[in-house]
mmCIF file of C-alpha atoms in Angstrom:
data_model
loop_
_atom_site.group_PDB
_atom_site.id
_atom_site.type_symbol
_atom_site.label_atom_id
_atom_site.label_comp_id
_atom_site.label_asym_id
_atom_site.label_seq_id
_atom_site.Cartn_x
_atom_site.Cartn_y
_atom_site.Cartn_z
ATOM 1 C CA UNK A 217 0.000 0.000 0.000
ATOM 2 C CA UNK A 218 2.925 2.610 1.099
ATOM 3 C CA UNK A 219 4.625 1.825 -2.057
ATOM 4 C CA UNK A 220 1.430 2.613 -4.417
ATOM 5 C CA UNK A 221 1.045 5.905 -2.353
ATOM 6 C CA UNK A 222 5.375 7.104 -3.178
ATOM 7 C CA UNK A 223 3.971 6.009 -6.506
ATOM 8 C CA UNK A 224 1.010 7.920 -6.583
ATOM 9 C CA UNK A 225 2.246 11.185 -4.680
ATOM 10 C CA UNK A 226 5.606 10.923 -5.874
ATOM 11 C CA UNK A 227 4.566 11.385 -9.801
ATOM 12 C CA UNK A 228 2.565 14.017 -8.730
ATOM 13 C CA UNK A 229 4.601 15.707 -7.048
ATOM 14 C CA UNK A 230 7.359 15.258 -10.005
ATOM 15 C CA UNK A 231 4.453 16.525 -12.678
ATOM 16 C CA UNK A 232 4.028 19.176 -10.646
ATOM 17 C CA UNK A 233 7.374 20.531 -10.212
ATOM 18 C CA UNK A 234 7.714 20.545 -14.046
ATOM 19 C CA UNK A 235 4.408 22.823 -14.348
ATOM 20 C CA UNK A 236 5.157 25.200 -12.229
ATOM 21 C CA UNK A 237 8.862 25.743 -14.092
ATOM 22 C CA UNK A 238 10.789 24.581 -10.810
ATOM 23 C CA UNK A 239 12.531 21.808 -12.481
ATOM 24 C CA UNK A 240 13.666 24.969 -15.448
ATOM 25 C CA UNK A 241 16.957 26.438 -14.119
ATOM 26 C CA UNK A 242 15.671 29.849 -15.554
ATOM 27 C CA UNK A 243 13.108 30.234 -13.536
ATOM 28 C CA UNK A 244 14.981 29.502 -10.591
ATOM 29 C CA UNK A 245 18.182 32.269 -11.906
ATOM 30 C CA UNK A 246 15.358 34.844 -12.383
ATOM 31 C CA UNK A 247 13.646 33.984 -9.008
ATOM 32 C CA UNK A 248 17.040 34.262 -7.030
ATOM 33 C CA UNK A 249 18.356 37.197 -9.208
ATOM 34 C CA UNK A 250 15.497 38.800 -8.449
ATOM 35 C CA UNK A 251 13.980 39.529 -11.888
ATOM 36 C CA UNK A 252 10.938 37.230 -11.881
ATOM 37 C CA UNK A 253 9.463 36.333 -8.696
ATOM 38 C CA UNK A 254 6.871 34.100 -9.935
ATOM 39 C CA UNK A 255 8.420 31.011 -8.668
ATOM 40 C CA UNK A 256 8.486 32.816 -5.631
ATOM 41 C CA UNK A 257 4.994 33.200 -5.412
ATOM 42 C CA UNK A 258 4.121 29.995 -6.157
ATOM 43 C CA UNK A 259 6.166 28.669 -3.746
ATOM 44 C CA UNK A 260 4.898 30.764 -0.827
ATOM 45 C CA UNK A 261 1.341 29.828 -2.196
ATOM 46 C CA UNK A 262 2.124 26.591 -1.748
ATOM 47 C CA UNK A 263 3.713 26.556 2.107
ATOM 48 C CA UNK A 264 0.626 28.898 3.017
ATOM 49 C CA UNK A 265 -2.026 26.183 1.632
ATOM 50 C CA UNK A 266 0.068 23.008 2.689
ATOM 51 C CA UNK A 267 -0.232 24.901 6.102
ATOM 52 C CA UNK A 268 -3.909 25.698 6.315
ATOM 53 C CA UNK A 269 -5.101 22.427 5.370
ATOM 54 C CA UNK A 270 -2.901 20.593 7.335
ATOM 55 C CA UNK A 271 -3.367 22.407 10.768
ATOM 56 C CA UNK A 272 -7.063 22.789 9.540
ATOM 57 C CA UNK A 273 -7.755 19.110 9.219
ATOM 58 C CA UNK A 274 -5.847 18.641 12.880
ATOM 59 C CA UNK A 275 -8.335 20.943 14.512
ATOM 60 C CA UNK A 276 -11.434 19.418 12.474
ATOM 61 C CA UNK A 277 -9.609 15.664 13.729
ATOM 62 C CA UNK A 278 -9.396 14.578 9.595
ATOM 63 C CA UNK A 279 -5.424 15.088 9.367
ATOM 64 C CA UNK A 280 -3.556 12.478 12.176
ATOM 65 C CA UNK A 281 -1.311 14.989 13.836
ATOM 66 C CA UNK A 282 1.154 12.239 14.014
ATOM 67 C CA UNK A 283 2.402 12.063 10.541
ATOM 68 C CA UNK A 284 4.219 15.367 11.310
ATOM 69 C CA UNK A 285 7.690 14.888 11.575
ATOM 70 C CA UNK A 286 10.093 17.716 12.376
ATOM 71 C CA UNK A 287 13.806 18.063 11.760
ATOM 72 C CA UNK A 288 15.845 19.449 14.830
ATOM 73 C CA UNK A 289 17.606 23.132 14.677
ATOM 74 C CA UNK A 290 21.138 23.052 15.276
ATOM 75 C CA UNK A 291 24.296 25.407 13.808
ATOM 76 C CA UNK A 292 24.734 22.770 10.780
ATOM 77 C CA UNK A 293 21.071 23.522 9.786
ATOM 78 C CA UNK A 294 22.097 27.233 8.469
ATOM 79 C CA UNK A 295 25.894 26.146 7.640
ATOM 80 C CA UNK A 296 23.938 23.526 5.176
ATOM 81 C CA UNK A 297 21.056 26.077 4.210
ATOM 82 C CA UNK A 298 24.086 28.505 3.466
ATOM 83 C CA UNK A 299 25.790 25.879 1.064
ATOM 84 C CA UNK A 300 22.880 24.615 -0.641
ATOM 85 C CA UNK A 301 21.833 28.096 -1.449
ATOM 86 C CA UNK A 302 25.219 28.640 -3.218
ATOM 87 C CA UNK A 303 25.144 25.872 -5.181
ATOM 88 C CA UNK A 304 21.260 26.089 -5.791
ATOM 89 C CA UNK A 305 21.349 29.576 -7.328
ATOM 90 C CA UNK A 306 24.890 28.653 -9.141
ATOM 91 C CA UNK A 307 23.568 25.447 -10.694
ATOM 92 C CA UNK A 308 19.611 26.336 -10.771
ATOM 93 C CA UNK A 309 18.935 22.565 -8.994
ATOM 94 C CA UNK A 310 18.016 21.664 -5.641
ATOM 95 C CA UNK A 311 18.229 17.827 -5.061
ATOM 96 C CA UNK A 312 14.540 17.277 -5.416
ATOM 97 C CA UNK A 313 14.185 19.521 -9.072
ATOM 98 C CA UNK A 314 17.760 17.896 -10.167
ATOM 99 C CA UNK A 315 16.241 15.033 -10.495
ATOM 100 C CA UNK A 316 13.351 15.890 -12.003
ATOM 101 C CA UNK A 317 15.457 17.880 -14.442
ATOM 102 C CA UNK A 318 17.542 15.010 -15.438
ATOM 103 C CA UNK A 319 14.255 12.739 -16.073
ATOM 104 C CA UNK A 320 13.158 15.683 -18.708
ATOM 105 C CA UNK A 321 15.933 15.734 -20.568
ATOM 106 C CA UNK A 322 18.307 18.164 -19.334
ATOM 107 C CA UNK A 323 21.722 16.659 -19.512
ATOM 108 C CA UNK A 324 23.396 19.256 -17.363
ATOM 109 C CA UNK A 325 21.222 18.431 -14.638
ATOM 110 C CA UNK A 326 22.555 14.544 -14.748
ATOM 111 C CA UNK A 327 25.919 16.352 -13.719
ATOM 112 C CA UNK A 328 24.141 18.001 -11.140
ATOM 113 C CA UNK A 329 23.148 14.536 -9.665
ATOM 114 C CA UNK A 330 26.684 13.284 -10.002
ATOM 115 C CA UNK A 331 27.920 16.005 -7.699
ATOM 116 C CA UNK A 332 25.630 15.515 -5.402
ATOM 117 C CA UNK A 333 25.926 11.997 -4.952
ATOM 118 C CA UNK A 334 29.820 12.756 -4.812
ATOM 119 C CA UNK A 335 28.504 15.844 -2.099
ATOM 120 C CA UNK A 336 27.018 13.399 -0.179
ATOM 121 C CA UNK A 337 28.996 10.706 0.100
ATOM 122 C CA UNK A 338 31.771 13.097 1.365
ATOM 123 C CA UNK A 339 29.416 14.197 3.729
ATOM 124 C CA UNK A 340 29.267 10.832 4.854
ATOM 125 C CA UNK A 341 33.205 10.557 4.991
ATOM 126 C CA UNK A 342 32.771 14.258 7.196
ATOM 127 C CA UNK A 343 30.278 13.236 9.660
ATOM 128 C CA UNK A 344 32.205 12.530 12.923
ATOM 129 C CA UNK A 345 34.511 15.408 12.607
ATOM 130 C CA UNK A 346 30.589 18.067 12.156
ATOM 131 C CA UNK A 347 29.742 15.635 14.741
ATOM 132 C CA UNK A 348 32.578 16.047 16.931
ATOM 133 C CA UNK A 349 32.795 19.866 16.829
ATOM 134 C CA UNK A 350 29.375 20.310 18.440
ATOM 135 C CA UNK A 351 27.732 22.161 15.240
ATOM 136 C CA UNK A 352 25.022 19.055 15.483
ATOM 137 C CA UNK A 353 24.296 19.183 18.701
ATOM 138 C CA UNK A 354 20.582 20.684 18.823
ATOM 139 C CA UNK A 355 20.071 24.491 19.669
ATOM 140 C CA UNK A 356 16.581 25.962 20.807
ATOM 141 C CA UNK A 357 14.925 22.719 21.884
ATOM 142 C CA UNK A 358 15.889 20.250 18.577
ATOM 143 C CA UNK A 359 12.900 19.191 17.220
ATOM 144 C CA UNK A 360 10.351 21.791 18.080
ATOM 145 C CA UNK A 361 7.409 24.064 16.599
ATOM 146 C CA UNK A 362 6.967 27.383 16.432
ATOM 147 C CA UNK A 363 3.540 26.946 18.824
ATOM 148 C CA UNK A 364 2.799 23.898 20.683
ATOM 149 C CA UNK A 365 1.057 21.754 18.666
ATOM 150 C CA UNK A 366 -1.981 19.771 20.496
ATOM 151 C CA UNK A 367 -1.643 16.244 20.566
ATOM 152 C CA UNK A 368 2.097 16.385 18.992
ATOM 153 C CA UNK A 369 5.293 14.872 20.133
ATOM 154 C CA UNK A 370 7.181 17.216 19.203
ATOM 155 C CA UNK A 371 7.736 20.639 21.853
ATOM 156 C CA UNK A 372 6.780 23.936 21.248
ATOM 157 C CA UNK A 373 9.024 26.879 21.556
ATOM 158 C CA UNK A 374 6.653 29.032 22.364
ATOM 159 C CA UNK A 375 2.548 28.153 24.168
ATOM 160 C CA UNK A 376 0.993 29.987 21.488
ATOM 161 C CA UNK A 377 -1.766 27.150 20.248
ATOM 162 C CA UNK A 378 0.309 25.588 17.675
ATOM 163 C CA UNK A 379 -2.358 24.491 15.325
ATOM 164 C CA UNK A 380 -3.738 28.318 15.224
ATOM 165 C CA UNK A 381 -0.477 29.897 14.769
ATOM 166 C CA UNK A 382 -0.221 27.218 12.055
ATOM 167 C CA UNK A 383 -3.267 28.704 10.380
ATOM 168 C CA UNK A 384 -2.564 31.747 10.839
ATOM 169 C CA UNK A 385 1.155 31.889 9.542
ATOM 170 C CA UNK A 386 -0.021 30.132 6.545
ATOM 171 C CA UNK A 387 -2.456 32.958 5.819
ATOM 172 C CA UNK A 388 0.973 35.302 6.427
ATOM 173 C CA UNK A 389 2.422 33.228 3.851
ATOM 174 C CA UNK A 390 -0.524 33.351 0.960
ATOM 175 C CA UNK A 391 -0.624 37.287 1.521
ATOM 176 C CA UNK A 392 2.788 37.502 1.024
ATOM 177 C CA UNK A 393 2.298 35.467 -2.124
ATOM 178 C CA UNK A 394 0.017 38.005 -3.389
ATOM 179 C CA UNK A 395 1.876 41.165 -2.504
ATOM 180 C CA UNK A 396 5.020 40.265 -3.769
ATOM 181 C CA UNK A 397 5.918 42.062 -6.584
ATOM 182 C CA UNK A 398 6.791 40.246 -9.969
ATOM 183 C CA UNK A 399 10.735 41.711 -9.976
ATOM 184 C CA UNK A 400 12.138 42.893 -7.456
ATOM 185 C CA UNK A 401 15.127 44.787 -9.653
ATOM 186 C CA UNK A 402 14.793 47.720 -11.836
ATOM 187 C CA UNK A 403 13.844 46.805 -15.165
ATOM 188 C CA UNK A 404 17.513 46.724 -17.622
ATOM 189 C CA UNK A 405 17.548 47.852 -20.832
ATOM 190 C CA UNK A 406 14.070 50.281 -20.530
ATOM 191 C CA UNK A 407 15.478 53.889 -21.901
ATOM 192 C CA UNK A 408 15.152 56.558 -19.348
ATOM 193 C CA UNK A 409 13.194 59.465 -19.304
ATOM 194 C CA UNK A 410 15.366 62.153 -20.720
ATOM 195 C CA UNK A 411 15.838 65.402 -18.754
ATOM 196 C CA UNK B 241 3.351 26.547 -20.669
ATOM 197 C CA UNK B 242 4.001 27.298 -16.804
ATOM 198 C CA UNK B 243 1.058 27.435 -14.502
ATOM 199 C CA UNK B 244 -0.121 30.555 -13.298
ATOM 200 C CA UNK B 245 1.511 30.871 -9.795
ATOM 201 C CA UNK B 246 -1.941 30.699 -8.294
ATOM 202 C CA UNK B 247 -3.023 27.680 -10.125
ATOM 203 C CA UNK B 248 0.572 26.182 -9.886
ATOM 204 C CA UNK B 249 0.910 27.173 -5.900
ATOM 205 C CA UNK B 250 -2.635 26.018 -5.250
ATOM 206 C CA UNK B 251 -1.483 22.563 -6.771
ATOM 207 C CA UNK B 252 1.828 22.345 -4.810
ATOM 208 C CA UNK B 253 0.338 22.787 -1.773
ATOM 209 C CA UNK B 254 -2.440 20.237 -2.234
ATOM 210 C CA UNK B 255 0.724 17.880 -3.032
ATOM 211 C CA UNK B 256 2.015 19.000 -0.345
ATOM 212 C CA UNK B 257 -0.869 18.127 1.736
ATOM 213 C CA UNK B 258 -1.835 15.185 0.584
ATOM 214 C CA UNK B 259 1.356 13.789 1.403
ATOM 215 C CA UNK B 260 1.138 14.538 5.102
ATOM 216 C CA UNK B 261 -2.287 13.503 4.868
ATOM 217 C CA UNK B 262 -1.788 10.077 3.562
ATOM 218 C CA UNK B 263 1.972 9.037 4.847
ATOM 219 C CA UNK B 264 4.461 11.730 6.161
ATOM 220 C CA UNK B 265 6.303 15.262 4.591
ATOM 221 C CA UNK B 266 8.136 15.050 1.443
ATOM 222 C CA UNK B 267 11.351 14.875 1.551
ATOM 223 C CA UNK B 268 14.209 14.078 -1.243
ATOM 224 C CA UNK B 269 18.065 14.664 -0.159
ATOM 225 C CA UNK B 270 18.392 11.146 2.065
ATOM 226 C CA UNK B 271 17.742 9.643 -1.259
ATOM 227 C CA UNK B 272 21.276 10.585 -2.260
ATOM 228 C CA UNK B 273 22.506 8.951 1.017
ATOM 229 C CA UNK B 274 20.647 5.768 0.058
ATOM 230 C CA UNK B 275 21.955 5.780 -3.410
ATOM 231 C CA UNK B 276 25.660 5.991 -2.470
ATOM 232 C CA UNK B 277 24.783 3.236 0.168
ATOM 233 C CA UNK B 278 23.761 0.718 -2.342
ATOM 234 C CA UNK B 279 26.348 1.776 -4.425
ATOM 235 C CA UNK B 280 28.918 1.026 -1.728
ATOM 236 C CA UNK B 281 27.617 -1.826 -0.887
ATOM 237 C CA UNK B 282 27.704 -3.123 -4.315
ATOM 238 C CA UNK B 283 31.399 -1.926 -4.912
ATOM 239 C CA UNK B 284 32.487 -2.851 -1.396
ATOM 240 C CA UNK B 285 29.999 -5.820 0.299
ATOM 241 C CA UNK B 286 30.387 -5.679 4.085
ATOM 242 C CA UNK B 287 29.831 -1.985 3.755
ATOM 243 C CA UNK B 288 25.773 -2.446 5.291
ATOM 244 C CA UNK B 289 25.292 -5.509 7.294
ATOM 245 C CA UNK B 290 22.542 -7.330 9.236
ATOM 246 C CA UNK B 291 22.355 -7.416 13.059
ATOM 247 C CA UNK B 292 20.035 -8.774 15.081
ATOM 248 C CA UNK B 293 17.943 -6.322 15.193
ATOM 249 C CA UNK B 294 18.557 -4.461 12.077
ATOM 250 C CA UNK B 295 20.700 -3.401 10.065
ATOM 251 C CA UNK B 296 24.653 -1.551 10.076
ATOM 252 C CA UNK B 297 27.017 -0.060 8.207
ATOM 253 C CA UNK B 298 30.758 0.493 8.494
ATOM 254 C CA UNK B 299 29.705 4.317 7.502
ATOM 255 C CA UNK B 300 29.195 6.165 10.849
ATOM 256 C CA UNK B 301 26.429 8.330 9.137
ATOM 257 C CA UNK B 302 25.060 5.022 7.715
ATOM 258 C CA UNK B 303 24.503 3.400 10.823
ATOM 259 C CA UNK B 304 22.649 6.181 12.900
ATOM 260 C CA UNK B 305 19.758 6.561 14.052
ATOM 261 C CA UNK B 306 19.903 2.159 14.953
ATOM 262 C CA UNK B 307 21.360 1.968 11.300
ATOM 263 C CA UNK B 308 17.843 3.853 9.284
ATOM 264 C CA UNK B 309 19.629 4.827 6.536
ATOM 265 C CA UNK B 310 21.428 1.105 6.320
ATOM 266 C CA UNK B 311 18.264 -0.337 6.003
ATOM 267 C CA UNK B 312 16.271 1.681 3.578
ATOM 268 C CA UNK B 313 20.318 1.080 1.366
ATOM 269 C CA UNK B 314 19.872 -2.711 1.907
ATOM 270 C CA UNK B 315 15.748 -2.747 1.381
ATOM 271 C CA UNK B 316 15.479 -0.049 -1.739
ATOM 272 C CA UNK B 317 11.531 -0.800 -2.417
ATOM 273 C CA UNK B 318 10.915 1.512 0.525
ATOM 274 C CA UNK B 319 8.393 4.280 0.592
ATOM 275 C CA UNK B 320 11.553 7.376 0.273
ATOM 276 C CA UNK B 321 13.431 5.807 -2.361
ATOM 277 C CA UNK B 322 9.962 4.581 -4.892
ATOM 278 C CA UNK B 323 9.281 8.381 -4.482
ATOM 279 C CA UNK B 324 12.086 9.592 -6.138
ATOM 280 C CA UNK B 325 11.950 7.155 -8.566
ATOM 281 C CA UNK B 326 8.105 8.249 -9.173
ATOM 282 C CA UNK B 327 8.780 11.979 -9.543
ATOM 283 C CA UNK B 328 11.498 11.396 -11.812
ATOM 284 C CA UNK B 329 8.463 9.196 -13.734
ATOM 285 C CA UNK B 330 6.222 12.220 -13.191
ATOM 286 C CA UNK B 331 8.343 14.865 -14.334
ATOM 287 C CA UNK B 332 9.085 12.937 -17.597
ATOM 288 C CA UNK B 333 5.671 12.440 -18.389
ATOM 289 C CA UNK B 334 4.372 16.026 -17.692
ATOM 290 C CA UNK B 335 7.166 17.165 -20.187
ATOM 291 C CA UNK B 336 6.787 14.579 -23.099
ATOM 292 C CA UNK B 337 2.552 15.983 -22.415
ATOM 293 C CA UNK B 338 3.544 19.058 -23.374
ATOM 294 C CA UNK B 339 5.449 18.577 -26.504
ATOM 295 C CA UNK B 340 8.801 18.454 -24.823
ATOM 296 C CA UNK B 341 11.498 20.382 -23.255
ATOM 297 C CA UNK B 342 12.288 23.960 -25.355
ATOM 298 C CA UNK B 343 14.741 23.774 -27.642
ATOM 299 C CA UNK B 344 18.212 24.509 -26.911
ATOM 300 C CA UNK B 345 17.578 23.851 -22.852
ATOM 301 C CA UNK B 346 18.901 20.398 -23.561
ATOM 302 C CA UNK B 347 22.281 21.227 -23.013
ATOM 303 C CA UNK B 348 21.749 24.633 -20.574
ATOM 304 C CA UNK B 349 19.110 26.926 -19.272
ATOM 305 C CA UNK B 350 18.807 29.970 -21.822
ATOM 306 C CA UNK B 351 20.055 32.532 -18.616
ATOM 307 C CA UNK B 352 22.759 30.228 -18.428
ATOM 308 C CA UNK B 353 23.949 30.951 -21.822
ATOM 309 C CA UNK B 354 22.959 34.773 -21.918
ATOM 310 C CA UNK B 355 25.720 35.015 -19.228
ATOM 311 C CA UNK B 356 28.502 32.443 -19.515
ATOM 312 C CA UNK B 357 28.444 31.723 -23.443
ATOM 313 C CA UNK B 358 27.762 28.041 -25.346
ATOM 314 C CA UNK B 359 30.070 25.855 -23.588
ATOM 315 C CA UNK B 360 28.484 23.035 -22.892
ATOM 316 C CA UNK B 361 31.997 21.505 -20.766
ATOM 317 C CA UNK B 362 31.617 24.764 -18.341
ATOM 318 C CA UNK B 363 28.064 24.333 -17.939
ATOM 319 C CA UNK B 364 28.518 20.687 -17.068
ATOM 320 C CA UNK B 365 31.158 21.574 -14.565
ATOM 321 C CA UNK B 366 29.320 24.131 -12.459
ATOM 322 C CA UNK B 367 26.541 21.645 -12.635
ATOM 323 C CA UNK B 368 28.538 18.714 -11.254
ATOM 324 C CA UNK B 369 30.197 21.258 -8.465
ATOM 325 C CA UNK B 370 26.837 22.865 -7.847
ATOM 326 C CA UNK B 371 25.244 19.411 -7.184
ATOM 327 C CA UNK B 372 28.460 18.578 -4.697
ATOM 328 C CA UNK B 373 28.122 21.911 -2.714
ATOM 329 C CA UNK B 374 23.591 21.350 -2.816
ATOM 330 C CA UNK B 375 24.043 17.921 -1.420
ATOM 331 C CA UNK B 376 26.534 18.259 0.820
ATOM 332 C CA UNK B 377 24.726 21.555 2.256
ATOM 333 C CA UNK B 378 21.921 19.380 2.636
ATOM 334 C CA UNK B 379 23.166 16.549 4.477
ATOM 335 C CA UNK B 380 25.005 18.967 6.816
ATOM 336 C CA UNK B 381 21.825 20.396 7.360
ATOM 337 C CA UNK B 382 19.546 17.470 7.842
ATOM 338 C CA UNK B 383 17.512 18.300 4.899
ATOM 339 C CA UNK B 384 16.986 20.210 1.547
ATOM 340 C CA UNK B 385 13.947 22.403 -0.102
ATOM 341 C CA UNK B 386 11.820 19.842 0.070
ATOM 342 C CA UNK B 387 11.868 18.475 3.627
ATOM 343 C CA UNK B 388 13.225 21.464 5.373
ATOM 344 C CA UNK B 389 12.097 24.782 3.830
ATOM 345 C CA UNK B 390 8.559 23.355 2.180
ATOM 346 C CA UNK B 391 7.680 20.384 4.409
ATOM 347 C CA UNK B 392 9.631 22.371 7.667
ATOM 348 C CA UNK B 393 7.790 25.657 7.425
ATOM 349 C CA UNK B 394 4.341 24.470 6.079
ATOM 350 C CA UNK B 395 4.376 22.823 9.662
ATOM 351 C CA UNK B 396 6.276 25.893 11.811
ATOM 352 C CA UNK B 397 9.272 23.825 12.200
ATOM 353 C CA UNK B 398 11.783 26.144 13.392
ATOM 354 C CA UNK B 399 14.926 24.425 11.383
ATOM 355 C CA UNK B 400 12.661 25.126 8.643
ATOM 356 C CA UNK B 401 12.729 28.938 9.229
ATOM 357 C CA UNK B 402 16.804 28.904 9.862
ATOM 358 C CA UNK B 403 17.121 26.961 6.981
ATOM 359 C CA UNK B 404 15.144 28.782 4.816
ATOM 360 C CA UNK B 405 17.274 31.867 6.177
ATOM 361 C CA UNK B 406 20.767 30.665 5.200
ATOM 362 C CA UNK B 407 19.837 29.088 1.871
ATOM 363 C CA UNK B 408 18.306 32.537 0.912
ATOM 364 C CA UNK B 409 21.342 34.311 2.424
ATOM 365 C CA UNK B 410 24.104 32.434 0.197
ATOM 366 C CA UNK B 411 21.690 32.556 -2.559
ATOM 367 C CA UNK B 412 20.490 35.766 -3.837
ATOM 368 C CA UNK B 413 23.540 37.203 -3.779
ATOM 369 C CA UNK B 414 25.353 34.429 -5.637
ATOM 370 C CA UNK B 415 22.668 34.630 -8.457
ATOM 371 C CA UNK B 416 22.927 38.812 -8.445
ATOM 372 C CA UNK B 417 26.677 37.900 -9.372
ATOM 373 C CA UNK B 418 26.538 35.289 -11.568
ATOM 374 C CA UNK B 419 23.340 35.873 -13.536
ATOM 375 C CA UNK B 420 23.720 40.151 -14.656
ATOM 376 C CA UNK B 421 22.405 39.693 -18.169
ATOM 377 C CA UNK B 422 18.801 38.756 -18.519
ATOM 378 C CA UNK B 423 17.573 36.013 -20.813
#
């Protein structure tokens, strides 16, 4: 049954990326240069509705609030966030587009999977010595929420009703999606006025 | 051809969702982890083995967590790794529905080439290093796009948010360097 379900969720998932241009390294360029935000927009779209109707169906008792499952904070969470972002806007990939990329035909993102099977297995070879100097050890709590979820394992870091401030964050998140501008940069190119 | 991003965020989310719904949060980076494992273990056997209770590796970061990752590398029909697989499936049929990928994106994105010229070799290599520096980023961090800065922050996880914060950080400036000329 779990394997129909990757099946299922997984190709739509991979259809999806390819329809909403995440898996086109242009998009991403223009997103991260700043010069077309619609990626952007999606994206925040899509964290803001993943976020009401999961918190929504906890509160209404349809979504099991145990199929959460949050990562712990620690230092090597933004060291890692600041690498990936260098090699994400350099490249135009992330791990989970790469692949996607690759599967549609774009050869340079089958070099993109090489490093990163190279990346990771050197993380592999690295871990003790991350390990070792403390930057995994968990900051704030580990594995916590922003609120405290009802009925979760997992802590919160503040009381605030987690399942509200779930709610309502994803709400921050669509509104953001809509106010966002489409560039963020000055047009190039567009003559100026003259004096 | 791309979605309007109300459509196309509408959509993501539901995928989104429907995953937490039905099984747990997407994620994608361990993947790599569970490739090199079986890859290892083909080149190298010894490199995962069976315990009593489970499964082990020689590979420190293979073995934790009671040797997870060792067993999803020795049992590859899991849940994580069929995922994968099926976007990969996904993505190539949503393409070949819509008449294909554009021409001339075969080889490198269009902005690619409006800034850095035809060269297929130095697109390749900033690929291949981009994809070491992505993964390894990830690993380090416990997690990549997917997992920690969609599935993280769609459920207030706070190594979501600092994730989210440093990826951003390294990347909009590196893009405002490399990428001056638009395409």
């Amino acid at each position: 049954m779990e394997i129909i379900l990757a099946i299922v969720i997984g190709a739509a998932f991979g259809a999806t990326l390819d329809r909403i241009g995440a898996t086109n390294p242009n998009f991403i360029g223009k997103m991260l240069n700043l010069t077309n935000l619609h990626l952007m927009k999606t994206i925040l779209l899509a964290i803001g509705t993943g976020s009401i109707l999961m918190f929504g169906g906890q509160m209404l008792g349809l979504v099991d609030v145990g199929h959460m499952s949050v990562k712990a904070a620690y230092v090597g969470v933004f060291i890692g966030g600041l690498l990936l972002g260098a090699g994400w806007a350099a490249s135009g990939f992330c791990p989970g587009t790469g692949v996607c990329a690759a599967a549609s035909g774009r050869k340079d993102a089958l070099f993109f999977i090489a490093g990163g099977l190279l990346g990771a297995a050197a993380y592999m070879a690295n871990y003790p010595a991350w390990k070792a100097a403390g930057l995994l050890d968990n900051v704030a709590g580990g594995k916590v929420t922003l609120g405290s979820v009802p009925g979760a394992s997992y802590e919160g870091l503040t009381g605030i009703p987690g399942d509200l401030l779930g709610m309502a964050l994803g709400a921050v998140f669509v509104m953001v999606a809509f106010v966002l501008p489409e560039r963020l940069t000055p047009e190039k190119g567009l003559a100026q006025p003259a004096e | 051809m791309t979605l309007n991003w109300k459509t196309g965020g509408l959509l993501l989310g539901f995928v989104f969702f429907l995953a937490v719904l039905l099984v747990k949060p997407i994620g994608v980076s361990t993947q790599f982890v569970i490739l090199d494992g079986i890859v290892a273990d083909a080149v190298s056997p010894g490199f995962i083995t069976q315990t009593e209770d489970g499964y082990t590796s020689t590979n420190a970061y293979m073995a934790k967590l009671d040797g997870k990752y060792a067993k999803s590398a020795a049992n590859p029909l899991n849940y994580s790794f069929i995922f994968v697989l099926a976007m990969m499936a996904g993505a190539f049929l949503s393409v070949r529905a819509r008449g294909g990928l554009e021409r001339g994106e075969g080889t490198m994105p269009a902005l690619w080439r409006a800034n850095f010229g035809d060269s297929a070799a130095k697109r390749y290599a900033v690929a291949f290093l981009g994809g070491f520096v992505v993964l390894y980023g990830a690993r380090l961090a416990g997690g990549c796009t997917s997992g920690h800065m969609m599935s993280g922050m769609m459920q207030t996880a706070l190594s979501g948010y600092i994730f989210a914060a440093g990826a951003f950080a390294a990347a909009i400036p590196v893009a405002l360097m490399m990428y001056k000329k638009e395409a």
